[in-house]
mmCIF file of C-alpha atoms and ligand atoms in Angstrom:
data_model
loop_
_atom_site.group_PDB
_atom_site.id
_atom_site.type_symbol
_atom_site.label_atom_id
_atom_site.label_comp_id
_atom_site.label_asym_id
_atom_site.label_seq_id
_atom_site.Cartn_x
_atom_site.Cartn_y
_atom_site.Cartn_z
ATOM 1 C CA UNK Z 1 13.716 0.872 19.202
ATOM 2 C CA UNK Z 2 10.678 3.198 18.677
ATOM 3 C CA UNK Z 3 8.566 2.643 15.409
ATOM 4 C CA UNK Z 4 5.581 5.075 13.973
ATOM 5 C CA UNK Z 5 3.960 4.449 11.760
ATOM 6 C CA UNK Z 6 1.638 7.469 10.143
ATOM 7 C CA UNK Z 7 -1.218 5.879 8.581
ATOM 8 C CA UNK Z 8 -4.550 6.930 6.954
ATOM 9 C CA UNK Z 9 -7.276 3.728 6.599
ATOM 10 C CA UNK Z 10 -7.683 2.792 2.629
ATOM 11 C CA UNK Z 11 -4.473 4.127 2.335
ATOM 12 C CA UNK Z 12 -1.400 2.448 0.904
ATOM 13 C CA UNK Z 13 -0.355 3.079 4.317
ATOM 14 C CA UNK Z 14 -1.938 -0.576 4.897
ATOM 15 C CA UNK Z 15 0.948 -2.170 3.604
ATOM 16 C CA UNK Z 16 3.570 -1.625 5.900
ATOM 17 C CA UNK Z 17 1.238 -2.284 8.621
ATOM 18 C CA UNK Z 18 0.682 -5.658 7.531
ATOM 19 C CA UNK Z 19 4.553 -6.280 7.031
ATOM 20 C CA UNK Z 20 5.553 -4.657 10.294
ATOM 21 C CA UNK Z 21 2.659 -7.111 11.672
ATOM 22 C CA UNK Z 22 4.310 -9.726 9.740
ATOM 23 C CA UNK Z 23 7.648 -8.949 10.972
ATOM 24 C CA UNK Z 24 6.236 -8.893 14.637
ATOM 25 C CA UNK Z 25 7.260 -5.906 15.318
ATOM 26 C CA UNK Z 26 6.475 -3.366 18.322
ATOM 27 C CA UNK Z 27 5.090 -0.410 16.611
ATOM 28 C CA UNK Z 28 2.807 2.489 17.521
ATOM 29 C CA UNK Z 29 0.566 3.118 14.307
ATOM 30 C CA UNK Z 30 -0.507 6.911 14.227
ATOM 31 C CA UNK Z 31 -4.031 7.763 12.474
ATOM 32 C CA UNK Z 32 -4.224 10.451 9.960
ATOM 33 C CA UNK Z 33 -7.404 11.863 8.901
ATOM 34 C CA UNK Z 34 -7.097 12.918 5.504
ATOM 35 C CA UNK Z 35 -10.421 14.100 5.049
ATOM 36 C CA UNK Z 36 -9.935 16.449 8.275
ATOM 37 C CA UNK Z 37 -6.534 17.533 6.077
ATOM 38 C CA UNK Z 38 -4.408 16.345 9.070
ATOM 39 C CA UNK Z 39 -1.515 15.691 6.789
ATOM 40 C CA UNK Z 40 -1.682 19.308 5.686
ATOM 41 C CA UNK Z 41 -0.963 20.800 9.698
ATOM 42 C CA UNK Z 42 2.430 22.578 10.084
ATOM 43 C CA UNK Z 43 3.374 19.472 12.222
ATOM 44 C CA UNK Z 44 2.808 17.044 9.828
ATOM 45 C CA UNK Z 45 4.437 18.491 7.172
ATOM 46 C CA UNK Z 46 7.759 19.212 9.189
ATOM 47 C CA UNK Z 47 8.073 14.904 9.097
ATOM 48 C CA UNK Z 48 6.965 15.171 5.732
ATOM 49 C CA UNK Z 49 6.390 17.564 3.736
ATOM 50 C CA UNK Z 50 5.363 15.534 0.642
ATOM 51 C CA UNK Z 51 2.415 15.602 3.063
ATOM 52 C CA UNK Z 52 1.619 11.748 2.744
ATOM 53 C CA UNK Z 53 1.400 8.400 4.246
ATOM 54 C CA UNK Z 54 2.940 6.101 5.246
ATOM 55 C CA UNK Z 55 5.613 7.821 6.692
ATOM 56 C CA UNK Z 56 7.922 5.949 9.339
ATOM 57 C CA UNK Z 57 9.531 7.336 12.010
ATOM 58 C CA UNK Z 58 12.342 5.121 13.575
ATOM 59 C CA UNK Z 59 13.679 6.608 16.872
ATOM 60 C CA UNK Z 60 13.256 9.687 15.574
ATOM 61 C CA UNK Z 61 14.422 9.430 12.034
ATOM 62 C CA UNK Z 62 11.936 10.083 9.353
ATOM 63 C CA UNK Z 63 11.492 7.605 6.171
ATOM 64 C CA UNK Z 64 8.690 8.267 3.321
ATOM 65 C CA UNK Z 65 7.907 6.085 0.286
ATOM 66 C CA UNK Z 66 6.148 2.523 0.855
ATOM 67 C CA UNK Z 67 9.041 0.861 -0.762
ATOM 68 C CA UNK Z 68 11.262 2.306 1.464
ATOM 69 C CA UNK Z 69 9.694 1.994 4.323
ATOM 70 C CA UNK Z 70 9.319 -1.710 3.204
ATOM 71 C CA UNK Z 71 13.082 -2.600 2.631
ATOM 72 C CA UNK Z 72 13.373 -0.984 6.165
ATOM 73 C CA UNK Z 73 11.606 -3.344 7.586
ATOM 74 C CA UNK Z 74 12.714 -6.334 5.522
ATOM 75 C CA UNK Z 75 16.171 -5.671 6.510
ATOM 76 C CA UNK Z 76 15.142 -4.631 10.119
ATOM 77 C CA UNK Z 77 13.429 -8.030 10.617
ATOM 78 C CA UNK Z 78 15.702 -10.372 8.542
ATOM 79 C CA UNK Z 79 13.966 -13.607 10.668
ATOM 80 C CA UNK Z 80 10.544 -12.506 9.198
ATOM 81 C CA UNK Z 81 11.877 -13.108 5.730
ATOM 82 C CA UNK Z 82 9.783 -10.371 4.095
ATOM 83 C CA UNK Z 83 12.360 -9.229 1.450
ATOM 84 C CA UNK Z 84 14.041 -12.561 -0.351
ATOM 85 C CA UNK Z 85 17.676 -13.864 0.981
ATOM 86 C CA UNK Z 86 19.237 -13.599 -2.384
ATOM 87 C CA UNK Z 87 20.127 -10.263 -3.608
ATOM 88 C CA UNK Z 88 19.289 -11.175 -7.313
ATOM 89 C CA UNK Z 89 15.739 -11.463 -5.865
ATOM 90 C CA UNK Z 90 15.873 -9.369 -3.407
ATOM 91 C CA UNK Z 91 16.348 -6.774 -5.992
ATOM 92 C CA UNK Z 92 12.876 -7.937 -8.219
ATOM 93 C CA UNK Z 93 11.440 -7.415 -4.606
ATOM 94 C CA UNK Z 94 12.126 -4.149 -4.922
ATOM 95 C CA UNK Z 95 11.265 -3.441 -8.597
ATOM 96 C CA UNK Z 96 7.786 -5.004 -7.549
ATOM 97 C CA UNK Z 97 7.261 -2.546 -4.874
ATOM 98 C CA UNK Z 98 8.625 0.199 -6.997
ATOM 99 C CA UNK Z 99 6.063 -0.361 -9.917
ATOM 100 C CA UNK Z 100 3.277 -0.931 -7.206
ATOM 101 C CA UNK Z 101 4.103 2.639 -5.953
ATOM 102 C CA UNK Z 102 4.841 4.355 -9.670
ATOM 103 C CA UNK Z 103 3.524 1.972 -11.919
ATOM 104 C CA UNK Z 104 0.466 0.980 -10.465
ATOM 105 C CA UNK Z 105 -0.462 3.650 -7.901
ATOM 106 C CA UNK Z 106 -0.704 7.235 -9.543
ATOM 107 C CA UNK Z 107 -3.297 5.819 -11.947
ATOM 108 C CA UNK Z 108 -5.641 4.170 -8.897
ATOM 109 C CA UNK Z 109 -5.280 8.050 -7.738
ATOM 110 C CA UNK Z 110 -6.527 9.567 -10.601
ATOM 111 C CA UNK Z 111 -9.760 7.084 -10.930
ATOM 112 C CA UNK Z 112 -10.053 8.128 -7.254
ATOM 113 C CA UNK Z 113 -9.759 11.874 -7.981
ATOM 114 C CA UNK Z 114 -9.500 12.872 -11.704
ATOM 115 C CA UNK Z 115 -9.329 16.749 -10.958
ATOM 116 C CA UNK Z 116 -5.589 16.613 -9.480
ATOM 117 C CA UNK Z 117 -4.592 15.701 -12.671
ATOM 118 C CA UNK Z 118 -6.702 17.290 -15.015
ATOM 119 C CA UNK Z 119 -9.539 20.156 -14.092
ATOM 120 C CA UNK Z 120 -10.368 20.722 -17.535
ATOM 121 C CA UNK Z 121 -14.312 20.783 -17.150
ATOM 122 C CA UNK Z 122 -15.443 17.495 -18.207
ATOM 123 C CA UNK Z 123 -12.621 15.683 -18.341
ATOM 124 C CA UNK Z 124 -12.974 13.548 -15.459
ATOM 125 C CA UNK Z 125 -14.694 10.768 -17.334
ATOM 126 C CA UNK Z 126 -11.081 10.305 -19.752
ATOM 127 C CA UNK Z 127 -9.076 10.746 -17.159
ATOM 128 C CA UNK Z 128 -10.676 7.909 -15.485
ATOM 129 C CA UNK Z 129 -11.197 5.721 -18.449
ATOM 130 C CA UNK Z 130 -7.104 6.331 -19.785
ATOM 131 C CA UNK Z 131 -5.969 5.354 -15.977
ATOM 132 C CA UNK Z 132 -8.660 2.261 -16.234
ATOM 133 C CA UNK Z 133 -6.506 1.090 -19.257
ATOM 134 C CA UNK Z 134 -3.312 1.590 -17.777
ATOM 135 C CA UNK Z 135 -4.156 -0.495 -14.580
ATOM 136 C CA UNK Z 136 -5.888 -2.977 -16.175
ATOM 137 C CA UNK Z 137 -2.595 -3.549 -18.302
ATOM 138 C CA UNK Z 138 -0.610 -3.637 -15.280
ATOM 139 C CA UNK Z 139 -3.352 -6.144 -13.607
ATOM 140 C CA UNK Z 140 -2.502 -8.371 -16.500
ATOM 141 C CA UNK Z 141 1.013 -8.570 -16.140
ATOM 142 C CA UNK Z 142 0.714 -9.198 -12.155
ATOM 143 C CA UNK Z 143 -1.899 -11.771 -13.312
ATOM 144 C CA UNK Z 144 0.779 -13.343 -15.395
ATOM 145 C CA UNK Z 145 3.205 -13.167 -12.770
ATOM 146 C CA UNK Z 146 1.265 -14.828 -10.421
ATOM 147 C CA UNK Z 147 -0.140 -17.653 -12.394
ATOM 148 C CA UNK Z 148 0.428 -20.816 -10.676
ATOM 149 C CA UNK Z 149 1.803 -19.361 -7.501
ATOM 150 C CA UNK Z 150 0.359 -18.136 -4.380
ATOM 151 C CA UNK Z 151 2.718 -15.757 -3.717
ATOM 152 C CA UNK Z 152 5.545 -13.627 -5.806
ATOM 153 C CA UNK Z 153 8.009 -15.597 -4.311
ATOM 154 C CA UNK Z 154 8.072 -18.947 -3.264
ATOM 155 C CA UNK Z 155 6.593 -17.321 0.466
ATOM 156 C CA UNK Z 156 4.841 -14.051 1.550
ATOM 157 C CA UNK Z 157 7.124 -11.091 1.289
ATOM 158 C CA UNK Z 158 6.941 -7.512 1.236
ATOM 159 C CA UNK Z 159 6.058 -6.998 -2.607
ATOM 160 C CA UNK Z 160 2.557 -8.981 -1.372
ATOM 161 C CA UNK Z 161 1.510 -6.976 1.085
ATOM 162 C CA UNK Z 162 2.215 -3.844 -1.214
ATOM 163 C CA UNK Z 163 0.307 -6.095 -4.462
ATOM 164 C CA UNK Z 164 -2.321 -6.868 -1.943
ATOM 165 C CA UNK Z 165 -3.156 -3.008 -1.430
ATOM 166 C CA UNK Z 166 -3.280 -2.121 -5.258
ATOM 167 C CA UNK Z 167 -5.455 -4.330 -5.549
ATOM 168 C CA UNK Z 168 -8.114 -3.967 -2.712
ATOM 169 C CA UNK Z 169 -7.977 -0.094 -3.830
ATOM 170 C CA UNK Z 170 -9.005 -1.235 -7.284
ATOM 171 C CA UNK Z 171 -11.732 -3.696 -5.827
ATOM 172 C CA UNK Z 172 -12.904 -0.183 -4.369
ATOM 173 C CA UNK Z 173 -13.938 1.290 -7.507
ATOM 174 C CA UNK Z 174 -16.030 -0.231 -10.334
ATOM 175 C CA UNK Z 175 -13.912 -1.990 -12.839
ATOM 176 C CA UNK Z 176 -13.495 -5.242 -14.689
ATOM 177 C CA UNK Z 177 -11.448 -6.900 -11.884
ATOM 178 C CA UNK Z 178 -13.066 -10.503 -12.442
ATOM 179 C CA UNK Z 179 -10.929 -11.097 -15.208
ATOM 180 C CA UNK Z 180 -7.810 -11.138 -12.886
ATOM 181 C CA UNK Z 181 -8.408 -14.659 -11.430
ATOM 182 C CA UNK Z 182 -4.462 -15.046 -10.364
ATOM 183 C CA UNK Z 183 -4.751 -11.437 -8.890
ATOM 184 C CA UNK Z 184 -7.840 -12.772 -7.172
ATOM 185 C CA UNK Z 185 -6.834 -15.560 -5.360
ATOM 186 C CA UNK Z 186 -3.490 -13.765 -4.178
ATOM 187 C CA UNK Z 187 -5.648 -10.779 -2.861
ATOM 188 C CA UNK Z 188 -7.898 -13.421 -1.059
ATOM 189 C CA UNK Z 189 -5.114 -15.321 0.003
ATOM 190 C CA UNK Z 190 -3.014 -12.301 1.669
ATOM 191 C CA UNK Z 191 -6.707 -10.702 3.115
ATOM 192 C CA UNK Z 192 -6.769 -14.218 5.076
ATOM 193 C CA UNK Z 193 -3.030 -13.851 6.784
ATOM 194 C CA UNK Z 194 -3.736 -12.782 10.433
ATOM 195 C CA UNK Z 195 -1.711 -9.932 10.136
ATOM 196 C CA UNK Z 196 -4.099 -8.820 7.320
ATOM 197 C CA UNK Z 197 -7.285 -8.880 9.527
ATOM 198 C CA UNK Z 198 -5.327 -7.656 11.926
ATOM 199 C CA UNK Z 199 -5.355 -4.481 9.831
ATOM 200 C CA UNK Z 200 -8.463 -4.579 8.902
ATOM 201 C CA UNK Z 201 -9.661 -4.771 12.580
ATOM 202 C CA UNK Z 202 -7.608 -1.860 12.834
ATOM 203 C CA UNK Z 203 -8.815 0.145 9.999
ATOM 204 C CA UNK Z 204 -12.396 -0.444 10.777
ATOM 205 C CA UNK Z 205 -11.445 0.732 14.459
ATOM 206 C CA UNK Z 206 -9.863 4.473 13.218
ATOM 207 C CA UNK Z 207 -12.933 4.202 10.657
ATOM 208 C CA UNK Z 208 -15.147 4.278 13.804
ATOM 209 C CA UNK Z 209 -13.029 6.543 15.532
ATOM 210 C CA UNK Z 210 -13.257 9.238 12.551
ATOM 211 C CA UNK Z 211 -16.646 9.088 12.109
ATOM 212 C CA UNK Z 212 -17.267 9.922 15.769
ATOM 213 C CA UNK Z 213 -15.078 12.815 15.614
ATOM 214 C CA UNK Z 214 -17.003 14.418 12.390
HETATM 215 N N1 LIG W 1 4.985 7.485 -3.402
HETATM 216 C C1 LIG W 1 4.318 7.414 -2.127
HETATM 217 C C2 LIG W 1 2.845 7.724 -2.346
HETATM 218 C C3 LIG W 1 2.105 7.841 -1.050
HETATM 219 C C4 LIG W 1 0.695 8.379 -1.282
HETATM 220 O O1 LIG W 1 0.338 8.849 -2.369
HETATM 221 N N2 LIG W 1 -0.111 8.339 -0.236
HETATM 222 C C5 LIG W 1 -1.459 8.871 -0.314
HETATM 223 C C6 LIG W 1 -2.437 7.870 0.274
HETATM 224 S S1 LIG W 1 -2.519 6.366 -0.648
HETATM 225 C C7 LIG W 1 -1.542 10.152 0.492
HETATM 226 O O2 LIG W 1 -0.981 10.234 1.556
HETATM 227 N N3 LIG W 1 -2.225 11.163 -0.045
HETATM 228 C C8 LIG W 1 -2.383 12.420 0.585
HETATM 229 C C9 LIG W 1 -1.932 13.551 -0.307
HETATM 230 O O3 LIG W 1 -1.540 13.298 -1.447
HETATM 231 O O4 LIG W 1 -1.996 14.703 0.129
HETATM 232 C C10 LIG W 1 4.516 6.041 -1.510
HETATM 233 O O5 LIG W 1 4.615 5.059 -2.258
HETATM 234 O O6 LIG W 1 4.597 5.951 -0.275
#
């Protein structure tokens, strides 16, 4: 079986490189340079014209969305154990991802860029401070969640890997992310998993890469 992975460093791409690590899986992972706009070529955008990562390609068959993409390989690797056994849980495994990629994402991407949502002159400081309070709410609840645990579940799965990406983007920009002590220790404890520095070798590699290419 061939595996691609398209992936952009900082991305949310980073999450199903760390479970396809996980899984052990033989997969090619496929830089993107966003900055260069190499998701916006006319090649790209035939796989996926959504024109973002991750995007999986699986002996030639295209998949978008990280929690896609992450059931994929849950159910691809079953011995890896990265989506629960029982399909009661296996379904919360998938609401997890799915409010990590609609719940908790979109408002990371407007403190990152507050003009694609709003280029009213000015505005960029409320935009950023309304998506502050929205993922600060949603840091609660995960706090919650994860009180007393190390994990979602009672092991690593998928939703952690996708978790652990929220919340290294958030560490990225200047917010009140002390307060999340449960959130903390989850985001230090998956950052510690060798398939996590095994992406972060990785990233720092294509980091090095793009920067010679400027
Ligand atoms: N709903 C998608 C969102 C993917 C997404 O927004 N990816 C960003 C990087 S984190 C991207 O590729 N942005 C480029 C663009 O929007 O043009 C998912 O969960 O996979």
């Amino acid at each position: 079986m061939e595996i691609i992975l398209y992936y952009a460093p900082i991305t949310c791409a980073l999450a199903p490189y760390i479970t396809l690590t996980e899984a052990d899986a033989k997969f090619e992972a496929r830089p993107i340079n966003l900055r260069k706009g190499q998701h916006m070529t006319p090649d790209y955008l035939k796989l996926n014209p959504k024109h973002k990562v991750p995007l999986l390609v699986v002996d030639g068959q295209v998949l978008s969305e990280s929690a896609a993409i992450q059931l994929w390989i849950g159910r691809t690797f079953p011995q890896a154990r990265l989506m629960p056994a029982d399909p009661w849980q296996e379904l919360k495994a998938i609401s997890l991802m799915s409010w990590c990629a609609s719940g908790i994402h979109p408002f990371l991407a407007r403190i990152n860029s507050p003009p694609r949502v709003c280029d009213v002159p000015g505005a960029d400081d409320s935009v950023k401070r309304l998506a502050t309070e929205v993922l600060l709410e949603n840091f609660t609840i995960a706090d919650e969640l994860l009180a007393g645990r190390e994990f979602f579940f009672d092991h690593f799965t998928a939703p952690d890997a996708h978790f652990f990406w929220t919340f290294r983007r958030a560490t990225q920009f200047e917010l009140p992310l002390a307060q999340f002590k449960n959130c903390t220790a989850h985001y230090e404890s998956v950052g510690k998993r060798p398939s996590a520095q095994k992406l972060l070798a990785f990233e720092k590699s294509v980091q090095e890469q793009f920067a010679k290419a400027a």
